[in-house]
Amino acid sequence: MTYVRNAWYVAAWEQDLPADAPAAMSILGEPIVLWRAGEKLVAMEDRCVHRHAPLSLGRCEGASLRCMYHGLRFDADGRCVEIPGQELIPPTARVKTYPALAKHSWVWVWMGDPALADEALVPPAVGYDDPDYILGHGFLDYEAEARLINDNLLDFSHLSYVHAQSFGTGPEFAGSLPRITPLPRGIRYERWLEGTFGAAMRKSDVPLDSWQTYDFLIPGVLLMWSANYPPGTAKALGHSPPEKLDAIAGLNFTSQAVTPTGEGTARYFFSWGPHCKYGDEAMRDGMMALADRAFGEDKTMIEAQQKVIARDPERPVMPTAHDKGVTLFNRLVQRLAAEEAEARAAAA
Ligand code: FES
Ligand SMILES: [Fe+2]
C-alpha cells in the first residue's frame, strides 16, 4: 500500500506516554521506541545495535536509554555512550533516530527525509492545552489497512447506515452531497443540514441548522468542528460557512488520526468533546461513550471489508458521487509518494 513518508505521523497521545519509561510503537512497519530524554522527545529504531534486543524493554536514565539485555546505553541522538566492560565505543554503535515532537497532545514522528522535517507541517489539531475545548481521547487497533480507515473518514455518507443507531444519523445525510474542496495537503469537507433535530445525545426539541466541517490532512488526520444554528441560518448565508463559530448550541471538536502500523494493520487515535461554552465534563464523557460505540461500528465494517478485499485485492472499486473526497485525497497521496520516489532516485 502506498503511503507518504515525508509527513508527521501520530505515534501516541502525549499523556499516555510514560514519563520515565520507553514505549513501543510501529509506523509503516518500522518498530520505533519512544522515550523522553528530559524535555526532549525521542523516537528511534526499536533495536539495539548489539544483539538486536528491543530498546522498548530498556530503562530511561536521565537523558539516555539503556538496553536492558547487556546494558549498552544510548543518548538522544542514538549514539552509544557506554558499553559495560569495554572502553572503546565504535562509531557504528549508533541507533537510527527519527525527528519527533509533541504538539496538540500528540506525539508526532517524521518518517521521511529528516532534512525535510518541518514543524509547520504538523496538522493544526486542538489538544488538551486548548482551554476552549473539553476533550476525551482514546485509540483503537485495527486489523485493516490505514488506507481503508482514511477512505471511511473521507466519505461520511456511511453515517446514515453504519451509525444510524449510535449517532442517530438519518438517511438525509447520505441523500445529499457535502462540499469538498482540495487543500495543498488534504481536502476540506463542509455541509449544512437544515431543520434537523440533532443526533443522539445532542437532540434538540426545536429544528436547527447544523454545520459540519473538517479538514482531512496528510498523512491521515481529521480535524472536525460541528455546531448548531437557528433554523434559516444556512439559507440566510447562501449555504456558505458561518463566519465565526458563533453557534447557539452543540459546538464541538473531534480529531482523528490514522497511523499505518504495518502491512494490513493500523492504529486509530481520536478525541472528542464540547466547546466549554456549550458543554462540560459530563457531556464530554457521554460523547466519548458514544464515540466508543460508533468507532466500534466502523471497525467491525472496515475489518470485514479488509477480509473481502484480501480475497481478490486487484479488483477495482466502483466510486460513487460521495467518493469525491476519497478520490481527491488518494490522488494526492499517489502524487506526493511519486514525488518522494523521484527525489530518492535522483539522490541515489
Ligand atoms: S542487545 Fe542491547 S546490550 Fe546486548
Ligand atoms: Fe464512521
Short mmCIF file of C-alpha atoms and ligand atoms in Angstrom, two decimals:
data_model
loop_
_atom_site.label_atom_id
_atom_site.label_comp_id
_atom_site.label_asym_id
_atom_site.label_seq_id
_atom_site.Cartn_x
_atom_site.Cartn_y
_atom_site.Cartn_z
CA MET A 1 0.00 0.00 0.00
CA THR A 2 1.30 3.47 -0.85
CA TYR A 3 1.75 6.00 1.94
CA VAL A 4 3.52 9.35 2.07
CA ARG A 5 6.76 9.26 4.08
CA ASN A 6 7.52 12.98 4.27
CA ALA A 7 4.81 13.59 6.86
CA TRP A 8 4.27 13.73 10.61
CA TYR A 9 2.56 10.54 11.80
CA VAL A 10 0.77 10.38 15.13
CA ALA A 11 2.69 7.88 17.29
CA ALA A 12 0.87 8.30 20.63
CA TRP A 13 -1.27 10.51 22.82
CA GLU A 14 1.31 12.53 24.72
CA GLN A 15 -0.40 11.95 28.06
CA ASP A 16 -0.33 8.17 27.51
CA LEU A 17 3.45 8.14 27.16
CA PRO A 18 5.08 7.22 30.49
CA ALA A 19 7.33 9.93 31.93
CA ASP A 20 10.31 7.69 32.66
CA ALA A 21 9.89 4.51 30.63
CA PRO A 22 10.22 3.74 26.92
CA ALA A 23 7.17 2.80 24.82
CA ALA A 24 6.98 0.68 21.69
CA MET A 25 5.15 1.74 18.52
CA SER A 26 5.30 0.70 14.91
CA ILE A 27 4.84 3.07 11.97
CA LEU A 28 4.85 1.97 8.31
CA GLY A 29 6.13 -1.41 9.50
CA GLU A 30 9.15 0.13 11.30
CA PRO A 31 9.43 -0.68 15.01
CA ILE A 32 10.05 2.51 16.96
CA VAL A 33 10.83 3.21 20.62
CA LEU A 34 9.53 6.48 22.07
CA TRP A 35 11.11 7.93 25.21
CA ARG A 36 11.79 11.23 26.93
CA ALA A 37 15.33 12.49 27.34
CA GLY A 38 14.36 15.15 29.86
CA GLU A 39 12.27 17.69 27.91
CA LYS A 40 13.22 16.20 24.55
CA LEU A 41 11.00 13.59 22.98
CA VAL A 42 12.98 10.88 21.21
CA ALA A 43 11.91 8.37 18.56
CA MET A 44 14.42 5.77 17.47
CA GLU A 45 14.63 2.33 15.95
CA ASP A 46 13.45 -0.23 18.50
CA ARG A 47 16.53 -2.37 18.01
CA CYS A 48 19.76 -2.37 19.93
CA VAL A 49 22.93 -2.33 17.79
CA HIS A 50 24.49 -5.05 19.94
CA ARG A 51 22.35 -8.16 19.57
CA HIS A 52 19.12 -6.57 18.40
CA ALA A 53 17.08 -6.65 21.58
CA PRO A 54 14.14 -4.20 21.59
CA LEU A 55 15.10 -0.94 23.26
CA SER A 56 11.47 -0.56 24.34
CA LEU A 57 12.34 -3.15 27.02
CA GLY A 58 15.08 -0.79 28.17
CA ARG A 59 15.37 1.73 31.00
CA CYS A 60 15.34 5.53 30.87
CA GLU A 61 18.31 7.01 32.72
CA GLY A 62 18.01 10.79 32.57
CA ALA A 63 18.93 11.87 29.05
CA SER A 64 19.82 8.33 27.96
CA LEU A 65 18.19 4.97 27.33
CA ARG A 66 19.85 1.74 28.46
CA CYS A 67 19.28 -1.55 26.67
CA MET A 68 18.34 -3.99 29.44
CA TYR A 69 19.86 -7.01 27.73
CA HIS A 70 23.60 -6.33 28.14
CA GLY A 71 23.47 -2.71 29.25
CA LEU A 72 24.57 -0.61 26.26
CA ARG A 73 23.49 2.98 26.85
CA PHE A 74 22.37 5.44 24.15
CA ASP A 75 21.88 9.21 24.09
CA ALA A 76 19.03 11.17 22.47
CA ASP A 77 20.90 11.18 19.14
CA GLY A 78 21.02 7.39 19.15
CA ARG A 79 24.77 7.39 19.88
CA CYS A 80 26.07 4.66 22.15
CA VAL A 81 27.72 6.33 25.15
CA GLU A 82 28.50 3.29 27.29
CA ILE A 83 29.40 -0.36 26.71
CA PRO A 84 29.79 -2.20 30.02
CA GLY A 85 33.22 -3.88 30.22
CA GLN A 86 34.62 -2.07 27.19
CA GLU A 87 36.44 1.25 26.86
CA LEU A 88 36.21 1.72 23.11
CA ILE A 89 32.88 2.71 21.59
CA PRO A 90 32.90 2.10 17.83
CA PRO A 91 31.38 4.90 15.70
CA THR A 92 28.97 2.35 14.18
CA ALA A 93 27.36 1.94 17.62
CA ARG A 94 24.51 4.25 16.71
CA VAL A 95 20.78 3.65 16.54
CA LYS A 96 18.72 5.33 13.82
CA THR A 97 16.64 8.24 15.14
CA TYR A 98 13.55 9.88 13.65
CA PRO A 99 12.54 13.55 14.01
CA ALA A 100 9.90 13.64 16.76
CA LEU A 101 7.97 16.27 18.69
CA ALA A 102 4.93 16.69 20.91
CA LYS A 103 2.25 19.15 19.82
CA HIS A 104 -1.53 19.45 20.36
CA SER A 105 -1.34 16.49 22.80
CA TRP A 106 0.01 14.17 20.14
CA VAL A 107 3.48 12.72 19.68
CA TRP A 108 4.43 13.12 16.02
CA VAL A 109 7.15 11.18 14.20
CA TRP A 110 8.53 12.17 10.78
CA MET A 111 9.01 9.04 8.67
CA GLY A 112 10.68 10.59 5.62
CA ASP A 113 13.87 12.51 4.84
CA PRO A 114 14.93 14.06 8.20
CA ALA A 115 16.25 17.14 6.35
CA LEU A 116 12.67 17.92 5.27
CA ALA A 117 11.06 17.55 8.71
CA ASP A 118 9.28 20.87 9.11
CA GLU A 119 7.27 21.63 12.23
CA ALA A 120 4.98 23.85 10.12
CA LEU A 121 3.64 20.65 8.50
CA VAL A 122 2.20 19.34 11.79
CA PRO A 123 -1.59 19.42 11.26
CA PRO A 124 -3.15 22.23 13.36
CA ALA A 125 -5.07 19.99 15.77
CA VAL A 126 -6.74 21.05 19.01
CA GLY A 127 -5.15 19.44 22.05
CA TYR A 128 -5.67 19.35 25.79
CA ASP A 129 -3.75 22.59 26.09
CA ASP A 130 -6.59 24.44 24.30
CA PRO A 131 -8.69 25.98 27.10
CA ASP A 132 -11.74 26.29 24.80
CA TYR A 133 -12.44 22.56 24.45
CA ILE A 134 -13.13 19.79 26.97
CA LEU A 135 -11.78 16.69 25.24
CA GLY A 136 -11.63 12.98 25.89
CA HIS A 137 -9.26 10.73 23.98
CA GLY A 138 -8.57 7.13 23.03
CA PHE A 139 -7.33 4.81 20.32
CA LEU A 140 -8.29 1.58 18.58
CA ASP A 141 -6.06 -1.01 16.89
CA TYR A 142 -7.26 -2.24 13.52
CA GLU A 143 -6.68 -5.40 11.56
CA ALA A 144 -7.06 -3.39 8.37
CA GLU A 145 -5.05 -1.11 6.10
CA ALA A 146 -4.88 2.52 7.26
CA ARG A 147 -5.96 3.40 3.71
CA LEU A 148 -9.39 1.83 4.34
CA ILE A 149 -9.86 3.89 7.52
CA ASN A 150 -8.83 7.04 5.65
CA ASP A 151 -11.40 6.20 2.96
CA ASN A 152 -14.05 5.77 5.66
CA LEU A 153 -13.25 9.19 7.14
CA LEU A 154 -13.31 10.81 3.71
CA ASP A 155 -16.88 9.68 2.98
CA PHE A 156 -19.35 10.42 5.74
CA SER A 157 -22.31 9.03 3.78
CA HIS A 158 -21.68 5.85 5.82
CA LEU A 159 -23.07 7.70 8.88
CA SER A 160 -26.61 7.08 7.60
CA TYR A 161 -26.02 3.33 7.63
CA VAL A 162 -23.13 2.30 9.90
CA HIS A 163 -24.07 4.83 12.59
CA ALA A 164 -27.85 5.04 12.14
CA GLN A 165 -28.37 3.76 15.71
CA SER A 166 -25.37 5.18 17.60
CA PHE A 167 -25.09 8.72 16.18
CA GLY A 168 -28.76 8.60 15.18
CA THR A 169 -27.94 9.83 11.66
CA GLY A 170 -30.91 9.86 9.31
CA PRO A 171 -30.93 8.93 5.60
CA GLU A 172 -30.78 12.64 4.60
CA PHE A 173 -27.08 12.60 5.40
CA ALA A 174 -26.27 10.14 2.61
CA GLY A 175 -29.06 11.62 0.48
CA SER A 176 -27.23 14.87 -0.23
CA LEU A 177 -23.63 15.77 -1.02
CA PRO A 178 -21.21 17.85 1.05
CA ARG A 179 -18.96 20.48 -0.50
CA ILE A 180 -15.43 19.09 -0.96
CA THR A 181 -12.53 21.44 -1.73
CA PRO A 182 -8.91 20.44 -2.33
CA LEU A 183 -6.26 21.80 0.07
CA PRO A 184 -2.49 21.78 -0.56
CA ARG A 185 -2.12 18.79 1.81
CA GLY A 186 -5.62 17.35 2.02
CA ILE A 187 -9.26 18.13 1.44
CA ARG A 188 -11.91 20.25 3.18
CA TYR A 189 -15.40 18.89 3.82
CA GLU A 190 -18.29 21.29 4.50
CA ARG A 191 -22.01 20.83 4.80
CA TRP A 192 -25.20 22.25 6.24
CA LEU A 193 -28.04 20.04 7.39
CA GLU A 194 -31.15 22.19 7.57
CA GLY A 195 -34.02 21.88 10.01
CA THR A 196 -32.66 18.83 11.83
CA PHE A 197 -33.37 17.82 15.39
CA GLY A 198 -29.76 16.91 16.08
CA ALA A 199 -28.39 13.45 16.55
CA ALA A 200 -28.24 11.07 19.52
CA MET A 201 -27.19 12.90 22.69
CA ARG A 202 -27.31 16.34 21.10
CA LYS A 203 -31.01 16.01 20.27
CA SER A 204 -33.00 19.21 20.32
CA ASP A 205 -36.80 19.76 20.57
CA VAL A 206 -36.70 22.54 18.01
CA PRO A 207 -35.39 22.27 14.45
CA LEU A 208 -31.86 23.58 13.95
CA ASP A 209 -29.45 24.13 11.11
CA SER A 210 -26.36 22.13 11.74
CA TRP A 211 -22.96 22.97 10.25
CA GLN A 212 -20.18 20.45 9.94
CA THR A 213 -16.70 20.93 8.56
CA TYR A 214 -13.47 19.00 8.63
CA ASP A 215 -10.06 19.07 7.06
CA PHE A 216 -8.54 15.69 6.26
CA LEU A 217 -4.79 16.13 6.01
CA ILE A 218 -1.70 14.13 5.04
CA PRO A 219 -0.89 11.52 6.26
CA GLY A 220 -4.41 10.77 7.65
CA VAL A 221 -5.51 13.38 10.19
CA LEU A 222 -9.11 14.58 10.51
CA LEU A 223 -9.87 17.85 12.33
CA MET A 224 -13.60 18.47 12.60
CA TRP A 225 -15.89 21.14 14.02
CA SER A 226 -19.68 20.82 14.26
CA ALA A 227 -22.17 23.37 15.54
CA ASN A 228 -25.90 24.17 15.55
CA TYR A 229 -27.51 27.43 14.43
CA PRO A 230 -31.04 28.83 14.43
CA PRO A 231 -33.22 27.48 11.63
CA GLY A 232 -32.86 29.52 8.45
CA THR A 233 -29.16 30.33 9.06
CA ALA A 234 -27.96 28.10 6.21
CA LYS A 235 -30.31 29.77 3.73
CA ALA A 236 -29.51 33.26 5.00
CA LEU A 237 -25.81 32.57 4.46
CA GLY A 238 -26.40 31.15 0.97
CA HIS A 239 -25.08 27.86 2.35
CA SER A 240 -21.61 29.32 2.79
CA PRO A 241 -19.65 28.69 6.00
CA PRO A 242 -20.64 30.60 9.16
CA GLU A 243 -18.20 33.48 9.64
CA LYS A 244 -17.39 32.68 13.20
CA LEU A 245 -18.24 29.59 15.19
CA ASP A 246 -20.91 31.66 17.00
CA ALA A 247 -23.19 28.69 17.35
CA ILE A 248 -26.28 28.60 19.54
CA ALA A 249 -25.61 25.04 20.70
CA GLY A 250 -23.63 21.91 20.22
CA LEU A 251 -20.27 23.37 19.18
CA ASN A 252 -17.80 20.51 19.43
CA PHE A 253 -14.47 19.33 18.08
CA THR A 254 -13.07 15.93 17.19
CA SER A 255 -9.62 14.98 15.96
CA GLN A 256 -8.87 11.59 14.49
CA ALA A 257 -5.57 10.25 13.19
CA VAL A 258 -4.87 7.05 11.30
CA THR A 259 -1.36 5.63 11.53
CA PRO A 260 -0.37 2.61 9.40
CA THR A 261 1.50 0.36 11.84
CA GLY A 262 2.31 -2.42 9.38
CA GLU A 263 1.00 -4.31 6.37
CA GLY A 264 -2.75 -4.61 6.97
CA THR A 265 -2.71 -3.06 10.46
CA ALA A 266 -3.31 0.45 11.79
CA ARG A 267 -3.84 2.44 14.96
CA TYR A 268 -6.71 4.92 15.00
CA PHE A 269 -6.38 7.78 17.51
CA PHE A 270 -9.34 10.01 18.39
CA SER A 271 -10.52 12.82 20.62
CA TRP A 272 -13.95 14.39 21.01
CA GLY A 273 -15.61 16.91 23.26
CA PRO A 274 -17.65 20.10 23.53
CA HIS A 275 -16.57 23.72 23.46
CA CYS A 276 -16.53 24.85 27.10
CA LYS A 277 -19.32 27.37 26.38
CA TYR A 278 -21.68 24.59 25.30
CA GLY A 279 -20.79 21.63 27.48
CA ASP A 280 -18.96 20.23 30.44
CA GLU A 281 -17.04 17.14 31.57
CA ALA A 282 -20.24 15.10 31.90
CA MET A 283 -21.15 15.89 28.30
CA ARG A 284 -17.60 15.01 27.22
CA ASP A 285 -17.90 11.62 28.96
CA GLY A 286 -21.24 10.96 27.26
CA MET A 287 -19.71 11.85 23.90
CA MET A 288 -16.75 9.55 24.48
CA ALA A 289 -19.07 6.66 25.38
CA LEU A 290 -20.95 7.33 22.15
CA ALA A 291 -17.65 7.53 20.21
CA ASP A 292 -16.55 4.16 21.62
CA ARG A 293 -19.76 2.62 20.33
CA ALA A 294 -19.70 4.36 16.93
CA PHE A 295 -15.99 3.79 16.26
CA GLY A 296 -16.53 0.11 17.11
CA GLU A 297 -19.17 0.05 14.35
CA ASP A 298 -16.62 1.41 11.86
CA LYS A 299 -14.04 -1.16 12.98
CA THR A 300 -16.46 -4.07 12.51
CA MET A 301 -17.31 -2.90 8.98
CA ILE A 302 -13.77 -1.99 7.89
CA GLU A 303 -12.13 -5.18 9.22
CA ALA A 304 -14.81 -7.24 7.46
CA GLN A 305 -14.26 -5.19 4.28
CA GLN A 306 -10.50 -5.83 4.56
CA LYS A 307 -11.11 -9.61 4.59
CA VAL A 308 -13.25 -9.42 1.47
CA ILE A 309 -10.64 -7.29 -0.33
CA ALA A 310 -7.83 -9.69 0.66
CA ARG A 311 -9.56 -12.48 -1.26
CA ASP A 312 -9.11 -10.57 -4.53
CA PRO A 313 -7.10 -7.38 -3.93
CA GLU A 314 -6.76 -6.41 -7.60
CA ARG A 315 -10.46 -5.98 -8.25
CA PRO A 316 -11.22 -2.27 -8.89
CA VAL A 317 -13.66 -0.31 -6.72
CA MET A 318 -16.67 1.49 -8.20
CA PRO A 319 -16.68 5.08 -6.95
CA THR A 320 -19.93 6.99 -6.34
CA ALA A 321 -20.70 10.72 -6.04
CA HIS A 322 -19.80 10.57 -2.32
CA ASP A 323 -16.27 9.39 -3.20
CA LYS A 324 -15.06 12.81 -4.32
CA GLY A 325 -13.05 13.35 -1.12
CA VAL A 326 -11.72 9.78 -1.20
CA THR A 327 -10.58 10.16 -4.80
CA LEU A 328 -9.00 13.60 -4.36
CA PHE A 329 -7.13 12.56 -1.22
CA ASN A 330 -5.85 9.28 -2.62
CA ARG A 331 -4.70 11.05 -5.79
CA LEU A 332 -2.78 13.50 -3.61
CA VAL A 333 -1.16 10.59 -1.71
CA GLN A 334 -0.14 8.96 -5.03
CA ARG A 335 1.32 12.24 -6.33
CA LEU A 336 3.29 13.05 -3.16
CA ALA A 337 4.56 9.47 -2.89
CA ALA A 338 5.65 9.53 -6.56
CA GLU A 339 7.49 12.84 -5.98
CA GLU A 340 9.24 11.32 -2.97
CA ALA A 341 10.29 8.27 -5.01
CA GLU A 342 11.67 10.57 -7.74
CA ALA A 343 13.63 12.61 -5.19
CA ARG A 344 15.06 9.41 -3.69
CA ALA A 345 16.06 8.11 -7.13
CA ALA A 346 17.71 11.45 -8.02
CA ALA A 347 19.67 11.44 -4.75
CA ALA A 348 20.85 7.82 -5.18
S1 FES B 1 21.27 -6.45 22.85
FE1 FES B 1 21.33 -4.50 23.70
S2 FES B 1 23.01 -4.58 25.02
FE2 FES B 1 23.01 -6.52 24.11
FE FE B 2 -17.72 6.13 10.97
#
